[in-house]
Coordinates of C-alpha atoms in Angstrom, one line a residue:
X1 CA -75.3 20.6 -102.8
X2 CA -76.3 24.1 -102.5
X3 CA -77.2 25.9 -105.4
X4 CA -75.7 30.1 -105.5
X5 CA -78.0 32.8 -105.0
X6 CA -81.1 31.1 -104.6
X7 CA -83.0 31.7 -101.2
X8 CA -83.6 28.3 -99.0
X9 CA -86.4 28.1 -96.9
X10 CA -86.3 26.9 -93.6
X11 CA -84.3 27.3 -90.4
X12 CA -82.5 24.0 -90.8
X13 CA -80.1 23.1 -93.5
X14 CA -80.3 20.2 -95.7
X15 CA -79.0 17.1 -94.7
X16 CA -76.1 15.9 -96.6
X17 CA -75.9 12.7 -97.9
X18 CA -73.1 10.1 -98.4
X19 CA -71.5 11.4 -101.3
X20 CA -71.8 15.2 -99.8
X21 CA -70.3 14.2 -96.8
X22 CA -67.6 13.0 -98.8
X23 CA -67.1 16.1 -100.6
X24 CA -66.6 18.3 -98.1
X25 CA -63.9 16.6 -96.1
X26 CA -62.1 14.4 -98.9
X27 CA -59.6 17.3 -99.2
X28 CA -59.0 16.5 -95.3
X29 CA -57.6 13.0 -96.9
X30 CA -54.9 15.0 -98.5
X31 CA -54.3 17.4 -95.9
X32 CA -53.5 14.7 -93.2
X33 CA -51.0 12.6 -96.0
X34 CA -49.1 16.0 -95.5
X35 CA -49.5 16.1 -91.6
X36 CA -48.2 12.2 -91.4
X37 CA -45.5 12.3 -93.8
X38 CA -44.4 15.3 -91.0
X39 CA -45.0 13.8 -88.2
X40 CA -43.8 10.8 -88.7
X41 CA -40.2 11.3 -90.6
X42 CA -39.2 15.1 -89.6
X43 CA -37.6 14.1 -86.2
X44 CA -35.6 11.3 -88.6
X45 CA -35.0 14.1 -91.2
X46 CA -33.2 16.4 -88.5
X47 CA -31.6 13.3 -86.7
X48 CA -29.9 12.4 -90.3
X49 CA -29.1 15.8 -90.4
X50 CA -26.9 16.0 -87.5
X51 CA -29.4 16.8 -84.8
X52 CA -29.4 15.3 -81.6
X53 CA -32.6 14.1 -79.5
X54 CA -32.0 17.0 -76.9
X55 CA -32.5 19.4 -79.3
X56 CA -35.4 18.1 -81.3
X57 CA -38.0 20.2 -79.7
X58 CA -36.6 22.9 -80.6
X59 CA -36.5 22.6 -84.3
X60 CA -40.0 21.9 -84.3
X61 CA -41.3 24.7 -82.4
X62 CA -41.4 26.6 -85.8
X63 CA -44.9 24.3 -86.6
X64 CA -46.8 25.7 -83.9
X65 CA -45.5 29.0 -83.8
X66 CA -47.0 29.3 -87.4
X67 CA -50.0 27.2 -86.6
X68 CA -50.6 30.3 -83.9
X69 CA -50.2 33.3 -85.9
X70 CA -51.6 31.6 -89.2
X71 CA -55.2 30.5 -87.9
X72 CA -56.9 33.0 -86.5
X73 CA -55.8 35.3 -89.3
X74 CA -57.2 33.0 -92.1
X75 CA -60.5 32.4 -90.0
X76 CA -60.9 35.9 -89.7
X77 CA -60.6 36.4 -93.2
X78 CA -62.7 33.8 -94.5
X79 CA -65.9 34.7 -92.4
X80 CA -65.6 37.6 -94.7
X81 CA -64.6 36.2 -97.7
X82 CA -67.2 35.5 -101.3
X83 CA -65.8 35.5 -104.4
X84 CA -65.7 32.9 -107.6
X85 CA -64.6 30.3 -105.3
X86 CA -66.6 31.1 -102.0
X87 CA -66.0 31.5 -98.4
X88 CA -63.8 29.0 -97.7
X89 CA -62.4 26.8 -100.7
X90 CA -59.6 29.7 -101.8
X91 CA -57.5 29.4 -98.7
X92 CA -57.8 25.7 -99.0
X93 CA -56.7 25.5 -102.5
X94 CA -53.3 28.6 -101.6
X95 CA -53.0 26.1 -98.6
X96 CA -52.0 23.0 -101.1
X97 CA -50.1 24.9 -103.7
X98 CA -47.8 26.3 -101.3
X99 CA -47.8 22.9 -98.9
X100 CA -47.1 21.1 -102.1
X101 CA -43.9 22.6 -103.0
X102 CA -42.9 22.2 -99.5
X103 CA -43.3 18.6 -99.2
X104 CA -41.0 18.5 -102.7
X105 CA -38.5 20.4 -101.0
X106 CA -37.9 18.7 -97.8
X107 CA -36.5 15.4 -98.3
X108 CA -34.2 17.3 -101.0
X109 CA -32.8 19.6 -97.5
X110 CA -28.9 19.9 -97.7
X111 CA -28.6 20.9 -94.3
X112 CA -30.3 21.1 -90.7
X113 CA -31.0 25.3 -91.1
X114 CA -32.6 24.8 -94.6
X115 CA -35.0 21.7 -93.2
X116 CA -36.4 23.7 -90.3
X117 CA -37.4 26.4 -92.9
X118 CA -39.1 23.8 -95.4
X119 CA -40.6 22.7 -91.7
X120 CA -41.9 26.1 -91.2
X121 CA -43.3 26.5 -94.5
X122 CA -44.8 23.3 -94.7
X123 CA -46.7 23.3 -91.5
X124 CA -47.8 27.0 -92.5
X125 CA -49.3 26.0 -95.7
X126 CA -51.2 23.0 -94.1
X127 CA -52.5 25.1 -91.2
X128 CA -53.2 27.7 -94.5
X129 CA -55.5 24.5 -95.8
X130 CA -56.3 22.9 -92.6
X131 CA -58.6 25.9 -90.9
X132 CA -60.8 26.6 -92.9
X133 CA -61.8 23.0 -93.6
X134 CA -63.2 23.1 -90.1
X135 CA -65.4 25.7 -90.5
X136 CA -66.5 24.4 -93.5
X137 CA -67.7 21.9 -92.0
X138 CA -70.1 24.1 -89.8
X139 CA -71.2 25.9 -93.0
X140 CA -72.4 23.1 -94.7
X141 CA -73.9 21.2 -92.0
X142 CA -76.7 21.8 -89.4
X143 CA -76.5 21.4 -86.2
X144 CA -77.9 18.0 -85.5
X145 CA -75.7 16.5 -88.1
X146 CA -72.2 18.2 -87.1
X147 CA -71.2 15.5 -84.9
X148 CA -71.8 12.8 -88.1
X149 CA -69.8 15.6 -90.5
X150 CA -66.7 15.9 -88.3
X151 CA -66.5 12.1 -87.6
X152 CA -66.3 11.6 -91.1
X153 CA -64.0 14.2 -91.4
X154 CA -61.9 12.1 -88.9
X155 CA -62.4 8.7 -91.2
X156 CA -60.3 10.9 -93.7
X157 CA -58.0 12.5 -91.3
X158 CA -57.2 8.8 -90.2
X159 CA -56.9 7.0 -93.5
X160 CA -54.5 10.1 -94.8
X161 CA -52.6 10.0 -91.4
X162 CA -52.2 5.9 -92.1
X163 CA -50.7 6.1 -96.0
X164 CA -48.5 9.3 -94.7
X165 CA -46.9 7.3 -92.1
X166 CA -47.1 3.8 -93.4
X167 CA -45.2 5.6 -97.3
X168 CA -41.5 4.8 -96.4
X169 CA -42.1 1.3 -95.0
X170 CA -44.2 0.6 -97.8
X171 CA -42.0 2.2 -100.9
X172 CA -39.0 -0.3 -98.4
X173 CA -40.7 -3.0 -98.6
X174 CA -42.5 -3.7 -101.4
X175 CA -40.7 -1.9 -103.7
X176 CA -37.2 -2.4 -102.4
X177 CA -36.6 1.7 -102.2
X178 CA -33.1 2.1 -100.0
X179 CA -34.0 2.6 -96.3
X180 CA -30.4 4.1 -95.6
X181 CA -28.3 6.6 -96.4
X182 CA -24.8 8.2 -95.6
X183 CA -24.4 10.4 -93.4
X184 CA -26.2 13.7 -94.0
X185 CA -28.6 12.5 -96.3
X186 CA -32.5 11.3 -96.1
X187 CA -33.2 7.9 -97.2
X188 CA -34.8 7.6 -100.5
X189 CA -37.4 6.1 -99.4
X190 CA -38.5 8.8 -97.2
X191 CA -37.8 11.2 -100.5
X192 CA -39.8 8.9 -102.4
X193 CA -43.0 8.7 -99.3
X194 CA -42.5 12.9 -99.6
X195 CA -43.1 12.9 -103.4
X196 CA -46.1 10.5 -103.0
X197 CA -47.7 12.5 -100.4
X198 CA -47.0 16.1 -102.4
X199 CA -49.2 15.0 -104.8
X200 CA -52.0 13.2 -103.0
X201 CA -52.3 16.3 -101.1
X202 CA -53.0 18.5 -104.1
X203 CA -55.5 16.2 -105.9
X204 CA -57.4 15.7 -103.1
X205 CA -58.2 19.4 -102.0
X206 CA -58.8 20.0 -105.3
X207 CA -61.0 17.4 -105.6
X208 CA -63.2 19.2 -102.8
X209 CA -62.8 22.6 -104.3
X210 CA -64.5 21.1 -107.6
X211 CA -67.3 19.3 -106.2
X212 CA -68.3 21.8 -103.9
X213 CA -70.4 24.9 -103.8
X214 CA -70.5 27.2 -100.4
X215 CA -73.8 28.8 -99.9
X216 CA -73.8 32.2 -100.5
X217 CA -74.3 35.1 -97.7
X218 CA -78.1 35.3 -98.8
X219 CA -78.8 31.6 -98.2
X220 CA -76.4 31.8 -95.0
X221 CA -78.8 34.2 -93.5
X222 CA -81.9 32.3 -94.6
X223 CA -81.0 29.1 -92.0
X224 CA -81.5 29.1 -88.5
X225 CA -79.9 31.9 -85.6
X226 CA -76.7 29.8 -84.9
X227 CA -76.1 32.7 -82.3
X228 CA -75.1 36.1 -81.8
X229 CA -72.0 38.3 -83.1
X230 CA -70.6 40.2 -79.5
X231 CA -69.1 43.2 -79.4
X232 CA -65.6 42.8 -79.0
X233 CA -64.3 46.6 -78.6
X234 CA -65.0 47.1 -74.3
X235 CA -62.9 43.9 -74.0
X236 CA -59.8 44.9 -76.3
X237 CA -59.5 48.1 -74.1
X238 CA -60.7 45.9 -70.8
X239 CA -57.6 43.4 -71.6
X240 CA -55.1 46.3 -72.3
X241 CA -55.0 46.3 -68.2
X242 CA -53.8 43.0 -68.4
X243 CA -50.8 43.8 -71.0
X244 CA -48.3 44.6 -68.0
X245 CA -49.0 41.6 -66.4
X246 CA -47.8 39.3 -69.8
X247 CA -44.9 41.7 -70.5
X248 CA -43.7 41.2 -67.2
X249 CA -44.5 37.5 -66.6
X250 CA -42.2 37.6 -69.9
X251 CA -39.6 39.5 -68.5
X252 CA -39.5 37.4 -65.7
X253 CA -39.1 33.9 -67.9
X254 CA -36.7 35.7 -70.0
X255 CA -34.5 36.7 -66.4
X256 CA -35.2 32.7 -65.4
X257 CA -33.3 31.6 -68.7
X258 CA -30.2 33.4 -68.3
X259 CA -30.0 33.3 -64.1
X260 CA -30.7 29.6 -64.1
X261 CA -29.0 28.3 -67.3
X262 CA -31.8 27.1 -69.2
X263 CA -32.7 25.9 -72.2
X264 CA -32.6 29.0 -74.7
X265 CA -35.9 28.0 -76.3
X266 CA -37.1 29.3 -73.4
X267 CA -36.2 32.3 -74.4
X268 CA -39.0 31.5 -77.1
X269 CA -41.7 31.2 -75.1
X270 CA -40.7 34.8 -73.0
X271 CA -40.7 36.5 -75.8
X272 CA -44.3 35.1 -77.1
X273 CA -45.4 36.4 -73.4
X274 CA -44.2 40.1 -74.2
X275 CA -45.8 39.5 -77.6
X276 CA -48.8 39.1 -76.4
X277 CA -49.2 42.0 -73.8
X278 CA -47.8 44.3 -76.4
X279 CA -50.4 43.3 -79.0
X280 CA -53.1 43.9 -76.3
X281 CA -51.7 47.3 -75.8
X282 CA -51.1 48.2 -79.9
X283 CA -55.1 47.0 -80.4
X284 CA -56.2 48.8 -77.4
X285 CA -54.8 52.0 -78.6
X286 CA -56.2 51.4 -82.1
X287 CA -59.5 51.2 -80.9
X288 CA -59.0 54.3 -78.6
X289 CA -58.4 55.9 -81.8
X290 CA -61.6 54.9 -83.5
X291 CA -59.7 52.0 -86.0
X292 CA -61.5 49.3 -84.1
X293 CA -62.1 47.2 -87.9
X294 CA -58.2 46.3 -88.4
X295 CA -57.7 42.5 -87.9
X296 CA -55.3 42.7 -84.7
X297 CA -58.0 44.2 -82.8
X298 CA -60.8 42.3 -83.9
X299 CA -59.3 38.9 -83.7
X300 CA -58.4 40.5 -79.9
X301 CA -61.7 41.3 -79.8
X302 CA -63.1 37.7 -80.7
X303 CA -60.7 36.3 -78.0
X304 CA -61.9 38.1 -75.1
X305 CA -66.0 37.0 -76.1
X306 CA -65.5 33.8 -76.4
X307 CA -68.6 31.5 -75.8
X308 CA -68.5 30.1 -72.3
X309 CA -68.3 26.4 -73.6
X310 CA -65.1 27.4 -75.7
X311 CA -63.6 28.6 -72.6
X312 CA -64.1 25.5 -71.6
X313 CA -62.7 23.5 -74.2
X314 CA -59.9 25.5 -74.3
X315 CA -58.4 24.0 -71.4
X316 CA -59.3 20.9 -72.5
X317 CA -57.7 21.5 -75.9
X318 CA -54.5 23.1 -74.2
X319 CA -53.8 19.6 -71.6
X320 CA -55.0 17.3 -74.6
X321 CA -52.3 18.3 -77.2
X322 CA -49.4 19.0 -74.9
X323 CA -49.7 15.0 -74.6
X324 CA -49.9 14.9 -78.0
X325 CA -46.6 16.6 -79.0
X326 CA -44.9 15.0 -76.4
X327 CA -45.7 11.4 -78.6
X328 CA -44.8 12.8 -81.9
X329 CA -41.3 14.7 -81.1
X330 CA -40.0 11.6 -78.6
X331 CA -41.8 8.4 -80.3
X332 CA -38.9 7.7 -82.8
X333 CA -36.1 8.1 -80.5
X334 CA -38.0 6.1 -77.7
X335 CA -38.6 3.0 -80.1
X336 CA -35.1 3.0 -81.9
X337 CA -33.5 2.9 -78.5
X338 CA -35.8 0.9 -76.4
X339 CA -37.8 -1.7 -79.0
X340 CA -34.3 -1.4 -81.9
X341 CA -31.3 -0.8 -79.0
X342 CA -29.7 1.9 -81.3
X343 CA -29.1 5.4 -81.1
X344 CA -26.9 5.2 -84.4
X345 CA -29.0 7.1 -86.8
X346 CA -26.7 5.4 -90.1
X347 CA -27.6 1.9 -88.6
X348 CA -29.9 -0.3 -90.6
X349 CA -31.3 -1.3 -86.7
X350 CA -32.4 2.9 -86.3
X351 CA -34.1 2.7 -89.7
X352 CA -36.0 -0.2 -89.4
X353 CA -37.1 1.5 -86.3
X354 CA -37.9 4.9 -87.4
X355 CA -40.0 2.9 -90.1
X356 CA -41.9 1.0 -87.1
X357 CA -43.2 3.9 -85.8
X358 CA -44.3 5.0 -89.6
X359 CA -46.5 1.4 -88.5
X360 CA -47.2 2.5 -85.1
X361 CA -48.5 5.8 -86.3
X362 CA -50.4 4.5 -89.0
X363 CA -52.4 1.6 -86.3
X364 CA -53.2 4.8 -84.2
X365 CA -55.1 6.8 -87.3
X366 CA -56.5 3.4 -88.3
X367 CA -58.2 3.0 -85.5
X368 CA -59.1 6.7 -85.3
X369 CA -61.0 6.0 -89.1
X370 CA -62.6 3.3 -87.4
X371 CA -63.8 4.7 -84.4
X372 CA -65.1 7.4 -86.0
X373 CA -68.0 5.3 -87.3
X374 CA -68.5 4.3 -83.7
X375 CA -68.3 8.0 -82.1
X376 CA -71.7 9.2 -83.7
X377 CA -74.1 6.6 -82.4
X378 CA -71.8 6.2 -78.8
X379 CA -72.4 10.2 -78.5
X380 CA -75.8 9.5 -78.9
X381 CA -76.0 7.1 -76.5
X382 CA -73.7 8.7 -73.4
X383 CA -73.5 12.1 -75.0
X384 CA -71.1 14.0 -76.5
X385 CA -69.1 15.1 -73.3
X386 CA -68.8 11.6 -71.7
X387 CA -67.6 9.9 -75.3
X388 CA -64.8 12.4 -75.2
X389 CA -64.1 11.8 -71.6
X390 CA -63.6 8.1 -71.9
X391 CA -61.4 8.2 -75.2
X392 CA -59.3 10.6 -73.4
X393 CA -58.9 7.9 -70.2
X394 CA -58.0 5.3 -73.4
X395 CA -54.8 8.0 -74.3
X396 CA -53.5 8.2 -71.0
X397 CA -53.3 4.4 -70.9
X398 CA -51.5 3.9 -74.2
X399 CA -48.7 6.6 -73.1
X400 CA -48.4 5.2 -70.3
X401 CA -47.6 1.5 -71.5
X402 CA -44.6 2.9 -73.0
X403 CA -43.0 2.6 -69.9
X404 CA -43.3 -1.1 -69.7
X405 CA -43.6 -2.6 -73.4
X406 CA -40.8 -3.3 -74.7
X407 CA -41.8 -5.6 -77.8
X408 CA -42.4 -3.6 -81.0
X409 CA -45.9 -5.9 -81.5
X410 CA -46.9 -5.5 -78.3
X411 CA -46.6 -1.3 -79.0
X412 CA -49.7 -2.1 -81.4
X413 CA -51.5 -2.5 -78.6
X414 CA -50.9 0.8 -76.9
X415 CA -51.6 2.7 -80.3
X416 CA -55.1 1.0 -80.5
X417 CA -55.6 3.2 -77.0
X418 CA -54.2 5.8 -78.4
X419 CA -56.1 5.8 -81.7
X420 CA -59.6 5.8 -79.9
X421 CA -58.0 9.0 -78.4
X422 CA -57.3 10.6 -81.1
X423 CA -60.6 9.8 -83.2
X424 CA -62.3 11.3 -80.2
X425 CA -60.2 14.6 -80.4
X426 CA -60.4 15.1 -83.9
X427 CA -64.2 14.9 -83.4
X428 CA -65.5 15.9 -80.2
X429 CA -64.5 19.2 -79.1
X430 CA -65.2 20.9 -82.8
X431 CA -68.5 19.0 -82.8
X432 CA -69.4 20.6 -79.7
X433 CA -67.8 23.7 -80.1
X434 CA -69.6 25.0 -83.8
X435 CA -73.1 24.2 -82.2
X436 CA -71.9 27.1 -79.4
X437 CA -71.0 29.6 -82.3
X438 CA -71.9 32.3 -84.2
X439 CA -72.2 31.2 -87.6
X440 CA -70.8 34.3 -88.9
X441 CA -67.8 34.3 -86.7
X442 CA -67.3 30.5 -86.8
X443 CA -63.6 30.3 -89.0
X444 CA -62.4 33.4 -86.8
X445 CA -63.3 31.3 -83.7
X446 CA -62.4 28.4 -84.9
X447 CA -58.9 29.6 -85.7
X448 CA -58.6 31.2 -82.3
X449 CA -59.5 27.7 -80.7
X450 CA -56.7 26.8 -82.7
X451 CA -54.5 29.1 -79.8
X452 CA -55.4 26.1 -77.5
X453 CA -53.8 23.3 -79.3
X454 CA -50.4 25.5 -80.8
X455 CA -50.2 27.0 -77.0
X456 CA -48.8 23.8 -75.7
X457 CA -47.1 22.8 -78.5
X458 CA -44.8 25.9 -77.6
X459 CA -44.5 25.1 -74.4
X460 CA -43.4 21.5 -75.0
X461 CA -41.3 22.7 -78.2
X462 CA -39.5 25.2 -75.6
X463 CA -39.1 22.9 -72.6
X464 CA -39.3 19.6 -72.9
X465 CA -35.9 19.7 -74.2
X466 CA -34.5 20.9 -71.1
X467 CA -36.8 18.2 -68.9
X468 CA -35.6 15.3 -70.6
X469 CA -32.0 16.3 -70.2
X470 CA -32.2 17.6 -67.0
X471 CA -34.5 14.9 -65.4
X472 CA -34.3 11.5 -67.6
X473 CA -30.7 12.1 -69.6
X474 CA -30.2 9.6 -72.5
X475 CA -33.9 8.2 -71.8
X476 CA -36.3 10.1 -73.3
X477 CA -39.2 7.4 -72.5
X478 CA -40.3 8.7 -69.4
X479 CA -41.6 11.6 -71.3
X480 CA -44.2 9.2 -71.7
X481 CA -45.1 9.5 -68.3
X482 CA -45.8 12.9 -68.4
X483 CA -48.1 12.8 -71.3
X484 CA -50.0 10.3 -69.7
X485 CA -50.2 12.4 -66.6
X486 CA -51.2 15.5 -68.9
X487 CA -53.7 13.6 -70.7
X488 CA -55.6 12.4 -67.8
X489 CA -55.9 16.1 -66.5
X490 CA -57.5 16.6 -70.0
X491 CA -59.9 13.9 -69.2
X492 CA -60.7 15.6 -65.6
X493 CA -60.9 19.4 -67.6
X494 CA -63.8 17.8 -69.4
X495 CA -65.6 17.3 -66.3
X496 CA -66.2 21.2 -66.7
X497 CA -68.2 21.2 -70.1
X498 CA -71.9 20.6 -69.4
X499 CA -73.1 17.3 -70.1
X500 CA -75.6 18.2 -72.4
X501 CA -73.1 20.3 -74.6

């Protein structure tokens, strides 16, 4: 590890061995325990709640909606951030704390409004943890070993993601914790599988804030040009022409809502679109006035230079994880009524099903830990581009068998598919992208690539709802479909980032 304040030589830095590797992603472990215990139980949490299926993307739009603001904000700080701690390891450590008491609080929710807020909080906290860990990653590493540092921040993102999902089961099963409860409550064992994951989450990002030490800005500076810092003032007051366009594309999803009857998270996703042209116009107008440094119109700023290849990615990114949500909010209702033939959420049949997909989701991130041993040496071989391209193609196929398996073994089969998918995602695109950054803008950018994955997460949080009862009422598998479809244009975006990227 690095040693503060004393001047490296060289334009590469150190490689990092086994244990450093380690190190520097084990708080990931903990991170994804949080994520998988989310994922995998908040759709049951809201269903035992009162909610029903129809409605289910709309209490989750909260995560993304935070993931958005949250991100670029904490990159932008962190690039600028060196005290006792360094750069990066104080927002991870606020991240757990706060995360922490969330994941406490949850399984404890007395009703549906005071859940969504713990949901909120939670998925704030872990996006407060979460960014920063990915431009750590860049900071610690050089380029030619990135792509080996974020597949082995993958190994952990999977193994966390597998005892997250596989708790409740688990604390059922072996330890005979009570599956079922009355009506309006959450099943101890899910309580229990909270508690558990509370605390893994905390030891483990400590762990990597107490074996750690960031390099300081003096030994930053002494590695190699990893690209330079653009100007971003011309294109806040360039983009300002744009603001009418978003305000009234807004308007005019807003008018759609009420003149059509849609969903009312619609409404949502309006109002982000008004959002966003009046922010170009406030950071415009600070800049006019010679306050270009505040953080709205810097992070504006960084948004409109964006390297070519992150442009690319973006759209990537954007395809890629509206397939993903699509999975996570419909998976439990699609099992329990398909593979378990219940829609009772009190029945033992819908809990025995909700804790299938805790297995389901736990064979998709154990093949994810697995693959990402396989991801360095087959990015080597085909490149980075194609290796992405083809575990993309294997996610399209798993969503797609949904439509068609109806055994809950057989479902393993489409989550091995998926969970070469997902290695590849988690890896890939982050790999590529911090070899086309500026190292001293890499957590602001990484945080604004972060736009690209909570975009169409709002957009499925506001609409899907309405699809699936509009188009496929009472059978939310064909949502499947779609984010097979969406994931195969993902595959064919790819196409557009140079194969030598």
């Amino acid at each position: 590890m690095p040693s503060l304040g004393m001047p490296i030589s060289g334009r590469e830095k150190p490689r990092q061995g086994f244990w450093g590797l380690w190190n520097i992603s084990f708080g990931f472990f903990g991170i994804q325990i949080g994520f998988a215990l989310q994922n995998a139980n908040v759709s049951r949490i809201f269903q035992s709640l009162g909610t029903s299926v129809d409605d289910l993307a709309f209490l989750w739009i909260a995560a993304p909606l935070t993931g958005l603001l949250v991100q670029p904000v904490i990159g932008h700080y962190s690039d600028g951030t060196w005290g006792k701690l360094g750069r990066r390891r104080p927002y991870f450590l606020a991240g757990a704390m706060l995360a922490t008491i969330a994941l406490l609080a949850m399984p404890n929710a007395p009703v549906l409004w005071v859940a969504a807020v713990l949901l909120w909080m939670l998925d704030g906290s872990l996006n407060v943890a979460m960014e920063p860990f990915r431009a750590f990653v860049g900071d610690m590493l050089g380029s030619r070993q990135r792509t080996a540092g974020f597949a082995f921040q993958t190994g952990f993102i999977g193994a966390g993601a597998v005892i997250g999902s596989l708790a409740p089961i688990i604390l059922t099963d072996v330890f005979q914790v009570a599956n079922t409860a009355p009506a309006g409550g959450i099943p101890p064992s899910v309580q229990y599988g909270f508690y558990i994951g509370a605390l893994a989450l905390f030891f483990a990002v400590l762990w990597t804030v107490l074996t750690t030490s960031e390099y300081s800005p003096a030994e930053m500076a002494a590695f190699e040009d990893e690209g330079e810092v653009a100007r971003g003032d011309t294109v806040v007051r360039s983009n300002a022409r744009l603001a009418p366009v978003w305000i009234a594309l807004g308007a005019i999803v807003i008018a759609a809502v009420a003149r059509f009857g849609l969903d009312k998270p619609v409404y949502l996703l309006g109002g982000g679109l008004i959002a966003f042209g009046a922010a170009l116009l406030v950071s415009a107008a600070l800049v006019r006035s010679g306050r270009e440094s505040n953080v709205l119109s810097q992070i504006v700023g960084d948004l409109g230079t964006m390297p070519q290849t992150m442009k690319q990615l973006a759209l990537v990114q954007f395809f890629t994880w509206s397939a993903l949500f699509i999975m996570w909010i419909y998976t439990t209702p699609i099992v329990t009524q398909h593979v378990f033939g219940t829609t009772d959420t009190t029945s033992a049949a819908y809990n025995e099903g909700a804790n299938w997909v805790g297995v389901l989701f736990a064979v998709y991130n154990g093949v994810a830990t697995l693959w990402a041993f396989v991801m360095p040496a087959l990015a080597a071989r085909i490149g980075r581009r194609d290796a992405h391209i083809l575990g993309l193609l294997c996610g399209a196929a798993g969503f797609a068998s949904f439509l068609v398996v109806r055994d809950q073994y057989l479902l393993i089969g489409s989550m091995v598919l998926i969970g070469i998918a997902w290695s590849s995602i988690l890896t890939m695109p982050y790999a590529i992208l911090s070899n086309a950054l500026p190292q001293a803008k890499l957590g602001v950018y990484m945080g604004l690539f972060n736009i690209f994955i909570v975009l169409p997460q709002l957009i499925v949080s506001s609409v899907m709802g309405q699809v699936v009862r509009t188009f496929f009422p009472g059978d939310a598998v064909w949502a499947m479909l779609i984010a097979a479809g969406v994931m195969g244009v993902a595959a064919l975006a790819m196409l557009r980032v140079p194969r030598a990227a």
